[in-house]
Short mmCIF file of C-alpha atoms in Angstrom, two decimals:
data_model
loop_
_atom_site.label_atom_id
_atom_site.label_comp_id
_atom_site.label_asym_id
_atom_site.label_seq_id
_atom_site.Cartn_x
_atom_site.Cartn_y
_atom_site.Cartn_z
CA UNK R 1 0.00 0.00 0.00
CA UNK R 2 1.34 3.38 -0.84
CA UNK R 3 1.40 5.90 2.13
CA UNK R 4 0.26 9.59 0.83
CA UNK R 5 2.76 12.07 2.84
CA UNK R 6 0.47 15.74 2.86
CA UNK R 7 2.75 18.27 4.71
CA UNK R 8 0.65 21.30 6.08
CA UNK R 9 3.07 24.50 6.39
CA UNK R 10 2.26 27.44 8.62
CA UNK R 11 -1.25 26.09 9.14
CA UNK R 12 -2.91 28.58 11.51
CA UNK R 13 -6.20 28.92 10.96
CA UNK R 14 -8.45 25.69 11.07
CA UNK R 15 -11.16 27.67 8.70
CA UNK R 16 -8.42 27.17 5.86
CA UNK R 17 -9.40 24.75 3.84
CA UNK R 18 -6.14 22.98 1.74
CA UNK R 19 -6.21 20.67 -0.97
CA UNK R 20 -4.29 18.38 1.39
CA UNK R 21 -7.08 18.26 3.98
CA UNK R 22 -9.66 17.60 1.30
CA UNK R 23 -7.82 14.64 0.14
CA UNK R 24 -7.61 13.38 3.46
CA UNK R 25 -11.09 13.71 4.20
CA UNK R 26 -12.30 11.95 1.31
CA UNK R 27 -10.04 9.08 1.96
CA UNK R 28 -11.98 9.33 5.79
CA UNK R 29 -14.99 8.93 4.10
CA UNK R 30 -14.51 5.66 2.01
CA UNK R 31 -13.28 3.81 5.22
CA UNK R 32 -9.67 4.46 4.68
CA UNK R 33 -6.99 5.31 7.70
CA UNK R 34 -5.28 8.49 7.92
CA UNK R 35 -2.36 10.00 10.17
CA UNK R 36 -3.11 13.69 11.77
CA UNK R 37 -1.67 16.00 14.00
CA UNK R 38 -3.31 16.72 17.67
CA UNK R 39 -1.97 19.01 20.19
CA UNK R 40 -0.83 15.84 22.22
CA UNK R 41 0.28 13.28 19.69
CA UNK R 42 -0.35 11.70 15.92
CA UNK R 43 -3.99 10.26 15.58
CA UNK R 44 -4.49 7.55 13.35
CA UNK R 45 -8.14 8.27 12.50
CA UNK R 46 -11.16 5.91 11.09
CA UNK R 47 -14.59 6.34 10.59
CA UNK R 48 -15.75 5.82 13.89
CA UNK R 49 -19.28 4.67 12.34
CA UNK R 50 -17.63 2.27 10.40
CA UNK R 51 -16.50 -1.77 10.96
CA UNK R 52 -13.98 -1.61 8.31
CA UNK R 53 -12.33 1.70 8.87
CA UNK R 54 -12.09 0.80 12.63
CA UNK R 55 -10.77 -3.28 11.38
CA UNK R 56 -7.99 -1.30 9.45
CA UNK R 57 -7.22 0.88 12.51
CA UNK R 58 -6.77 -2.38 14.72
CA UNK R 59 -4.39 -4.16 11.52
CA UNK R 60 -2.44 -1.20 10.83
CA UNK R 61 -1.29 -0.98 14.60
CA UNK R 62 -0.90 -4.55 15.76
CA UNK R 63 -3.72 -3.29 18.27
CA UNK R 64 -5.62 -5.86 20.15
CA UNK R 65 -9.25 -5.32 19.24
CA UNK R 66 -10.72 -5.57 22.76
CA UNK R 67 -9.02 -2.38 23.46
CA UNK R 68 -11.29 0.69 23.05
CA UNK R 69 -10.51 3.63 20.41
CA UNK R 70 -11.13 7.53 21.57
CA UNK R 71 -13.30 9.77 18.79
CA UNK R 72 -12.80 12.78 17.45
CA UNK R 73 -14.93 15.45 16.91
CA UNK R 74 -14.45 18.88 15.36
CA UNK R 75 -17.90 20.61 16.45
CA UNK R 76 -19.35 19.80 19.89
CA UNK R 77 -22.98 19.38 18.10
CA UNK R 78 -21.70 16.40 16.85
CA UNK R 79 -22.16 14.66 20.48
CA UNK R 80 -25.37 14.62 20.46
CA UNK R 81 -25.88 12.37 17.28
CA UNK R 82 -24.08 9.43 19.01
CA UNK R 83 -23.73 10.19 22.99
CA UNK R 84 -27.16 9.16 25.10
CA UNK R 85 -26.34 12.15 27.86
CA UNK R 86 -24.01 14.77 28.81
CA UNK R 87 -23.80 15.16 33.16
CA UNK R 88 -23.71 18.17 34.20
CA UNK R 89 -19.79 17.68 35.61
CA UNK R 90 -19.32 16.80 31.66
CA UNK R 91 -21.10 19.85 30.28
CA UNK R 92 -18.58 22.12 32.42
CA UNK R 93 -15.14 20.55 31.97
CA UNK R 94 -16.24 20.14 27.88
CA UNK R 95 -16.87 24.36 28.86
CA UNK R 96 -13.72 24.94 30.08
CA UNK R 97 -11.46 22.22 28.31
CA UNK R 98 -12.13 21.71 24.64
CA UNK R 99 -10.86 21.79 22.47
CA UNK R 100 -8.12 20.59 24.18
CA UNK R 101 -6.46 17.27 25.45
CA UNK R 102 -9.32 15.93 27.66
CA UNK R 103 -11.00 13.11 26.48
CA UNK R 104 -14.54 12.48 28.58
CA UNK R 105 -16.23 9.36 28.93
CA UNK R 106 -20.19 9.65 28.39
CA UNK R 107 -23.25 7.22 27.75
CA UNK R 108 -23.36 5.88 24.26
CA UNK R 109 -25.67 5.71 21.72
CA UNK R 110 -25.76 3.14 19.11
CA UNK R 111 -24.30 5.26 15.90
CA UNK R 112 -20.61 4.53 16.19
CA UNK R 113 -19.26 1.00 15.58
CA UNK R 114 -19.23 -1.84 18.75
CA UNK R 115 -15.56 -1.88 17.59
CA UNK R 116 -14.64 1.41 18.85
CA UNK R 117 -16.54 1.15 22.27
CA UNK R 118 -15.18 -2.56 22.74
CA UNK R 119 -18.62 -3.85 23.54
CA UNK R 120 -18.89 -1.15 26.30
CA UNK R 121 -22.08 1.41 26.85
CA UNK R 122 -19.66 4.42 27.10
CA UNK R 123 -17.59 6.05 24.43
CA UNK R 124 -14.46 8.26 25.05
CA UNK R 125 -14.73 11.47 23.61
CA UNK R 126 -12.73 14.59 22.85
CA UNK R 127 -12.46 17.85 21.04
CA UNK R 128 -8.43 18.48 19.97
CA UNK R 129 -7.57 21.71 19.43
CA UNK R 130 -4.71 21.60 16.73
CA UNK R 131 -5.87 23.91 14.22
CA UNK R 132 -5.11 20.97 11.14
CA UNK R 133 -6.84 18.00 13.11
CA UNK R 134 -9.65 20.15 14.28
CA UNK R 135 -10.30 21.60 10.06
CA UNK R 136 -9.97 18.14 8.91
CA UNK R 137 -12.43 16.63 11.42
CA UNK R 138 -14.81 19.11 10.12
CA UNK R 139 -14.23 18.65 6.68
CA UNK R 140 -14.88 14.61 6.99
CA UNK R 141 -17.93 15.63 9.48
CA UNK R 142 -17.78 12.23 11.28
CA UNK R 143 -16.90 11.01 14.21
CA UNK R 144 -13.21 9.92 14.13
CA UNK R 145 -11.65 7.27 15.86
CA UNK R 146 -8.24 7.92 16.53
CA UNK R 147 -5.66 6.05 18.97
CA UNK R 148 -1.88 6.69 18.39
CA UNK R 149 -0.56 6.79 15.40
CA UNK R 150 2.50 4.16 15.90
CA UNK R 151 2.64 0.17 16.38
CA UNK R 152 1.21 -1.49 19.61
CA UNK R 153 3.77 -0.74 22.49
CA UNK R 154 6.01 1.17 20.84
CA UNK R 155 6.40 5.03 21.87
CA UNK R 156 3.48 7.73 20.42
CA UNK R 157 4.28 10.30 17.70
CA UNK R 158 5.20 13.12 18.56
CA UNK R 159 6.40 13.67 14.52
CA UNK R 160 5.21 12.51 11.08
CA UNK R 161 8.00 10.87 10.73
CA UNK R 162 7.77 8.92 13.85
CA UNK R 163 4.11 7.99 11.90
CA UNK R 164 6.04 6.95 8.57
CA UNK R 165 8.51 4.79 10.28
CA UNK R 166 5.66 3.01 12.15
CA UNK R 167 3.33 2.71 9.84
CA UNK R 168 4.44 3.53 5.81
CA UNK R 169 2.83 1.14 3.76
CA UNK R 170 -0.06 -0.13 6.07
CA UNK R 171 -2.03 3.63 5.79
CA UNK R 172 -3.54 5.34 3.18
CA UNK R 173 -1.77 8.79 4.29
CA UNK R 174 0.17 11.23 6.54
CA UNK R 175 -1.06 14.85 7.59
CA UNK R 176 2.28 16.43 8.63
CA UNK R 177 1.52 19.17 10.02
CA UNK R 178 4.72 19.83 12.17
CA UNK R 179 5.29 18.78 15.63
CA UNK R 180 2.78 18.17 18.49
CA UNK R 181 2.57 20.18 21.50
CA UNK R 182 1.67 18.89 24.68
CA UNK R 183 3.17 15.57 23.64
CA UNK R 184 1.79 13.16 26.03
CA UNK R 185 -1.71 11.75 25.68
CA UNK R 186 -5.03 13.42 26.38
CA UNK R 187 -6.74 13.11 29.90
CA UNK R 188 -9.11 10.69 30.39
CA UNK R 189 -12.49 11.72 32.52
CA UNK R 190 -15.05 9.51 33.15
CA UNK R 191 -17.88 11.27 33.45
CA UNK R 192 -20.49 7.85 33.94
CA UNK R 193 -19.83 7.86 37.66
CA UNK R 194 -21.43 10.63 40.52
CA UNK R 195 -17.81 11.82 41.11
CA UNK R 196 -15.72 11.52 37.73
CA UNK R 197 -12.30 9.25 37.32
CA UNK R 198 -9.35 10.25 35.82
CA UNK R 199 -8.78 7.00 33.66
CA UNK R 200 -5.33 8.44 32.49
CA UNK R 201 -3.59 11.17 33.25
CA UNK R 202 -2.55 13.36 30.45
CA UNK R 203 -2.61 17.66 29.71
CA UNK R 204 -5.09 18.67 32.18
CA UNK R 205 -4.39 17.89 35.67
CA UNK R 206 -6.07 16.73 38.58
CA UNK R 207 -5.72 20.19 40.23
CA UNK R 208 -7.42 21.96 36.99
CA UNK R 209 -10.39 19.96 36.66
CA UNK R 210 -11.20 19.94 40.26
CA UNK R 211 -11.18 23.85 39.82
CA UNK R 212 -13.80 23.33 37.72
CA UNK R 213 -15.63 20.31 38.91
CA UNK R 214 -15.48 19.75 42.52
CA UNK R 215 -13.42 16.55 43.76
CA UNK R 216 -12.53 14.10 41.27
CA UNK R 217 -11.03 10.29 41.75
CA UNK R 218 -8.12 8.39 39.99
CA UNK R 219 -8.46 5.23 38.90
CA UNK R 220 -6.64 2.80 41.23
CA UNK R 221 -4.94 0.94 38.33
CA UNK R 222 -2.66 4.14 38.10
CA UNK R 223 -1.75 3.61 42.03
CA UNK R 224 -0.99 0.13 41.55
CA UNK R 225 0.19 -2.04 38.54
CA UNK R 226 -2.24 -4.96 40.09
CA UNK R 227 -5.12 -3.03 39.06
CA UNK R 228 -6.37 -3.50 35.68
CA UNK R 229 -7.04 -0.54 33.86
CA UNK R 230 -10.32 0.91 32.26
CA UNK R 231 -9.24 3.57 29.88
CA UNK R 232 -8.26 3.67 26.15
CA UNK R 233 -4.35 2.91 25.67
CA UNK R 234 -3.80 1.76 28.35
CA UNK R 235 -4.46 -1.97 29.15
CA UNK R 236 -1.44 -3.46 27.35
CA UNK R 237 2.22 -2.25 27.48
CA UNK R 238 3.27 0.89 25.98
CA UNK R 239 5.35 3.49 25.04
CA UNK R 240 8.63 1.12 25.05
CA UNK R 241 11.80 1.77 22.83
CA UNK R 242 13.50 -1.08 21.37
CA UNK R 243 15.70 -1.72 24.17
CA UNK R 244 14.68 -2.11 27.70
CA UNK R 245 14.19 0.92 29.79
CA UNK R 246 14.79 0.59 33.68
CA UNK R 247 13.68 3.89 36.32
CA UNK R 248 16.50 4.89 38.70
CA UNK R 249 14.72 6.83 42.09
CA UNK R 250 17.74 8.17 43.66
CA UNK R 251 20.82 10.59 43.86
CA UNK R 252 23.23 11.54 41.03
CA UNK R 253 26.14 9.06 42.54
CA UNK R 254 23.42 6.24 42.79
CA UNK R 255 21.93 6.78 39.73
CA UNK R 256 25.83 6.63 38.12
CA UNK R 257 26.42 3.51 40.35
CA UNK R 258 23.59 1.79 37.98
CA UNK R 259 25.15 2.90 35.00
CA UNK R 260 28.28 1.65 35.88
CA UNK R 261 26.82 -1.74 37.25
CA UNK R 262 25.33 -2.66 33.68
CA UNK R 263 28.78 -1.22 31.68
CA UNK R 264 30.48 -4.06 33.79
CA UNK R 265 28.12 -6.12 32.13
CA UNK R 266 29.56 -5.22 28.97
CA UNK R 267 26.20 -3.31 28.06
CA UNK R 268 26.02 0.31 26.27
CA UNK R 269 23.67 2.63 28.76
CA UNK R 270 21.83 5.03 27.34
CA UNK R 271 20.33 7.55 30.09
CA UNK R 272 17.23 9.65 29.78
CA UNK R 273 17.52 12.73 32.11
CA UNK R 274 17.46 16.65 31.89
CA UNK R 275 19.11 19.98 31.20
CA UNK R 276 20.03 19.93 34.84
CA UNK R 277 21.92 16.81 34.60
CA UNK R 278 23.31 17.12 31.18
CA UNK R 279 27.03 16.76 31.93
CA UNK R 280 26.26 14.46 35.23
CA UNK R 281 26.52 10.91 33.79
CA UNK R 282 29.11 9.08 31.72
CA UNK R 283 27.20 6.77 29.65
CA UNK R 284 27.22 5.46 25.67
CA UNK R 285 24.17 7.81 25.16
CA UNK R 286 22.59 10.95 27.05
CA UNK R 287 18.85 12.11 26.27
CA UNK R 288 17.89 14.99 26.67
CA UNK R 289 14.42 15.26 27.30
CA UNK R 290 12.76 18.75 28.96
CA UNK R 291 13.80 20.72 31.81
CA UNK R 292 13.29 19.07 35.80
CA UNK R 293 12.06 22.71 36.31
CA UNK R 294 9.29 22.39 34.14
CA UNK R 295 7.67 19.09 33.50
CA UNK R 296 5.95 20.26 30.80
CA UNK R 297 8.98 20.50 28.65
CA UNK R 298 9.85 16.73 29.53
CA UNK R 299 5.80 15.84 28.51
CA UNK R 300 6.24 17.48 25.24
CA UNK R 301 9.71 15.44 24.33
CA UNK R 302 9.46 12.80 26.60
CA UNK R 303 8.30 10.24 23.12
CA UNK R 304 10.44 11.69 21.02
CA UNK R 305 13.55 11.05 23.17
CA UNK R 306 12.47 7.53 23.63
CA UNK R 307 12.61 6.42 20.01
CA UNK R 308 15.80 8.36 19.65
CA UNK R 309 17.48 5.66 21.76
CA UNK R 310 16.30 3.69 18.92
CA UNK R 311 19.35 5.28 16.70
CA UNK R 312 22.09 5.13 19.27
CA UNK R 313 22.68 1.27 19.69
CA UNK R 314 22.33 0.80 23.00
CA UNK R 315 21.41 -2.48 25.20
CA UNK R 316 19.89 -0.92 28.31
CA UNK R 317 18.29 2.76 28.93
CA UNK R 318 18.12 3.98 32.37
CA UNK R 319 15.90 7.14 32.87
CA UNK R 320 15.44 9.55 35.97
CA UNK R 321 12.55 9.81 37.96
CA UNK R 322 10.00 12.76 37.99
CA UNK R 323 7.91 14.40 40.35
CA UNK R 324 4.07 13.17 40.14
CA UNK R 325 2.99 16.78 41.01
CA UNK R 326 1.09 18.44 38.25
CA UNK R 327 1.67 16.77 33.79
CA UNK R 328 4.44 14.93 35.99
CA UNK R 329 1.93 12.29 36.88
CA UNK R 330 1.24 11.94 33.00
CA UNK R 331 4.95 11.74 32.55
CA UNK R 332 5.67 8.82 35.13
CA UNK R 333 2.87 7.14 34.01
CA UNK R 334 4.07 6.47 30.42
CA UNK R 335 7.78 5.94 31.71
CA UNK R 336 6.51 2.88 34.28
CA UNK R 337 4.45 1.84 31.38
CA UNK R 338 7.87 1.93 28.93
CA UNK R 339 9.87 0.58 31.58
CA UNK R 340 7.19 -2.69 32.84
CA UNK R 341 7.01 -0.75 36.29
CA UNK R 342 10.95 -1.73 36.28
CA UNK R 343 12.29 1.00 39.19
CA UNK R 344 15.33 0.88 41.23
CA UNK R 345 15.59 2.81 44.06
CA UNK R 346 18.68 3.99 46.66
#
């Protein structure tokens, strides 16, 4: 299958409408798969009222099909025409969040494939905000279903290219329209219960939607890897480079002592840290990936730095820890996920 690449420059205005976007739509509509950009990460978007856009979503990734898909929607009407009811709690975060990366969790109706929903009687919505995901979701004027753009278990795209060396030849197309922003996936809300979950922590925080809200839980599978989890993305492994990725909680001459430990193995480390630590640790590879001040920049390249170990031939990666404060709980989340909940600690 040939893989269309459409790259998007200076794309600003989601009202634009570019020949590129109207190609993509119309592949959308005859139950094709495309790649497009969201403010978190790469979508790889099907029909969401269709079985065989939704089958080619599932083949394309290696994705176990009793795994449920997120939609997309460009225009908030468009709930309506396949969710049962919006909760009040719902109707206020959707106020104050989309478009944006929070995906909510509402009653279904019928309208959207059994595929996407994984036999459940809730769907996982959102709204993104990227200005070319949110004009080609209105151009196709369906509801999208979109996971990750990448193979099962490997790290999310944070990069069209990340999407063409995943996936070339199993899609029907690329959007490229530059790289993502937040870089870690949405939020998940569940707004089915009295006091709403967070089913994965992602953009939005605890702290902002209880601004909004009132109290909201967290789903005890993210306190404990014995729990299985309920949201979309997140019941298998994920996020993993090609070689194995271990968490080091602990000082600078600890964390160094581990490096050291598997060189006498005869392994190549590769270490996944920060700005602040840049010239810290003497390994075969040092990542880069944000700022320790400011999670946020460590969210937005934490994927990206991942597959670049990919490139550097090592045998072992060992990362540093993060605060859970704040988009750090998103970020530890995907790094036990990467790393099989594989920490050592001083």
């Amino acid at each position: 299958m040939e893989t269309k690449l459409w790259v998007v420059d200076n794309f600003t205005n989601e009202k634009d409408i570019y020949p590129q976007i109207e190609e993509a739509a119309d592949l959308l509509r005859n139950h094709e798969v495309v790649a497009f950009p969201t403010e978190t990460v790469y979508g790889l978007g099907g029909d969401a009222t269709s079985d065989k856009a939704v089958d080619k979503i599932f083949a394309a990734k290696g994705r176990p099909s009793d795994n449920p898909l997120i939609v997309h929607i460009g225009d908030k009407e468009q709930l309506h025409t396949f969710v049962e009811s919006i909760p009040s709690k719902a109707e206020k975060v959707i106020d104050a969040f989309w478009p944006g990366p929070l995906t909510v969790i509402l009653p279904k109706k019928d309208r959207v494939s059994d595929k996407v929903t994984a036999g459940l009687n809730s769907i996982a919505v959102r709204m993104p905000s990227h200005p070319v995901a949110l004009a080609l979701l209105k151009k196709v004027a369906l509801p999208i279903a979109a996971p990750s753009a990448n193979l099962s278990g490997k790290p999310s795209p944070t990069l069209a290219h990340h999407v063409m060396n995943d996936l070339e030849g199993r899609i029907s197309g690329v959007v490229d329209g530059g790289a993502t922003g937040v870089g870690v996936e949405s939020t998940v809300l569940d707004c089915t219960e009295e006091i709403p979950i967070i089913l994965r922590p992602g953009g939005i925080t605890q702290k902002e939607l209880e601004n909004v809200i009132g109290p909201v839980k967290v789903d005890r599978a993210l306190l404990s890897d014995k729990e299985a989890p309920k949201s979309p993305g997140m019941k298998y492994t994920h996020y993993a480079p090609d070689a194995p990725l271990v968490i080091v909680d602990g000082s600078s001459d600890f964390f160094q002592s581990i490096i050291d430990r598997y060189k006498d193995q005869g392994k190549r480390v590769g270490v996944l840290t920060t700005s602040e630590h840049e010239d810290a640790y003497k390994a075969d590879a040092v990542i880069i990936c944000g700022s320790r001040s400011n999670l946020e920049t460590v969210a937005s390249h934490l994927y990206e730095s991942l597959r670049s170990f990919n490139e550097c031939d090592v045998d072992i990666i060992v990362s540093e820890s993060f605060s859970e404060e704040g988009v750090g709980h998103a970020v530890m989340n995907r790094l036990m996920k990467a790393a099989g909940h594989h920490v050592i600690k001083q």
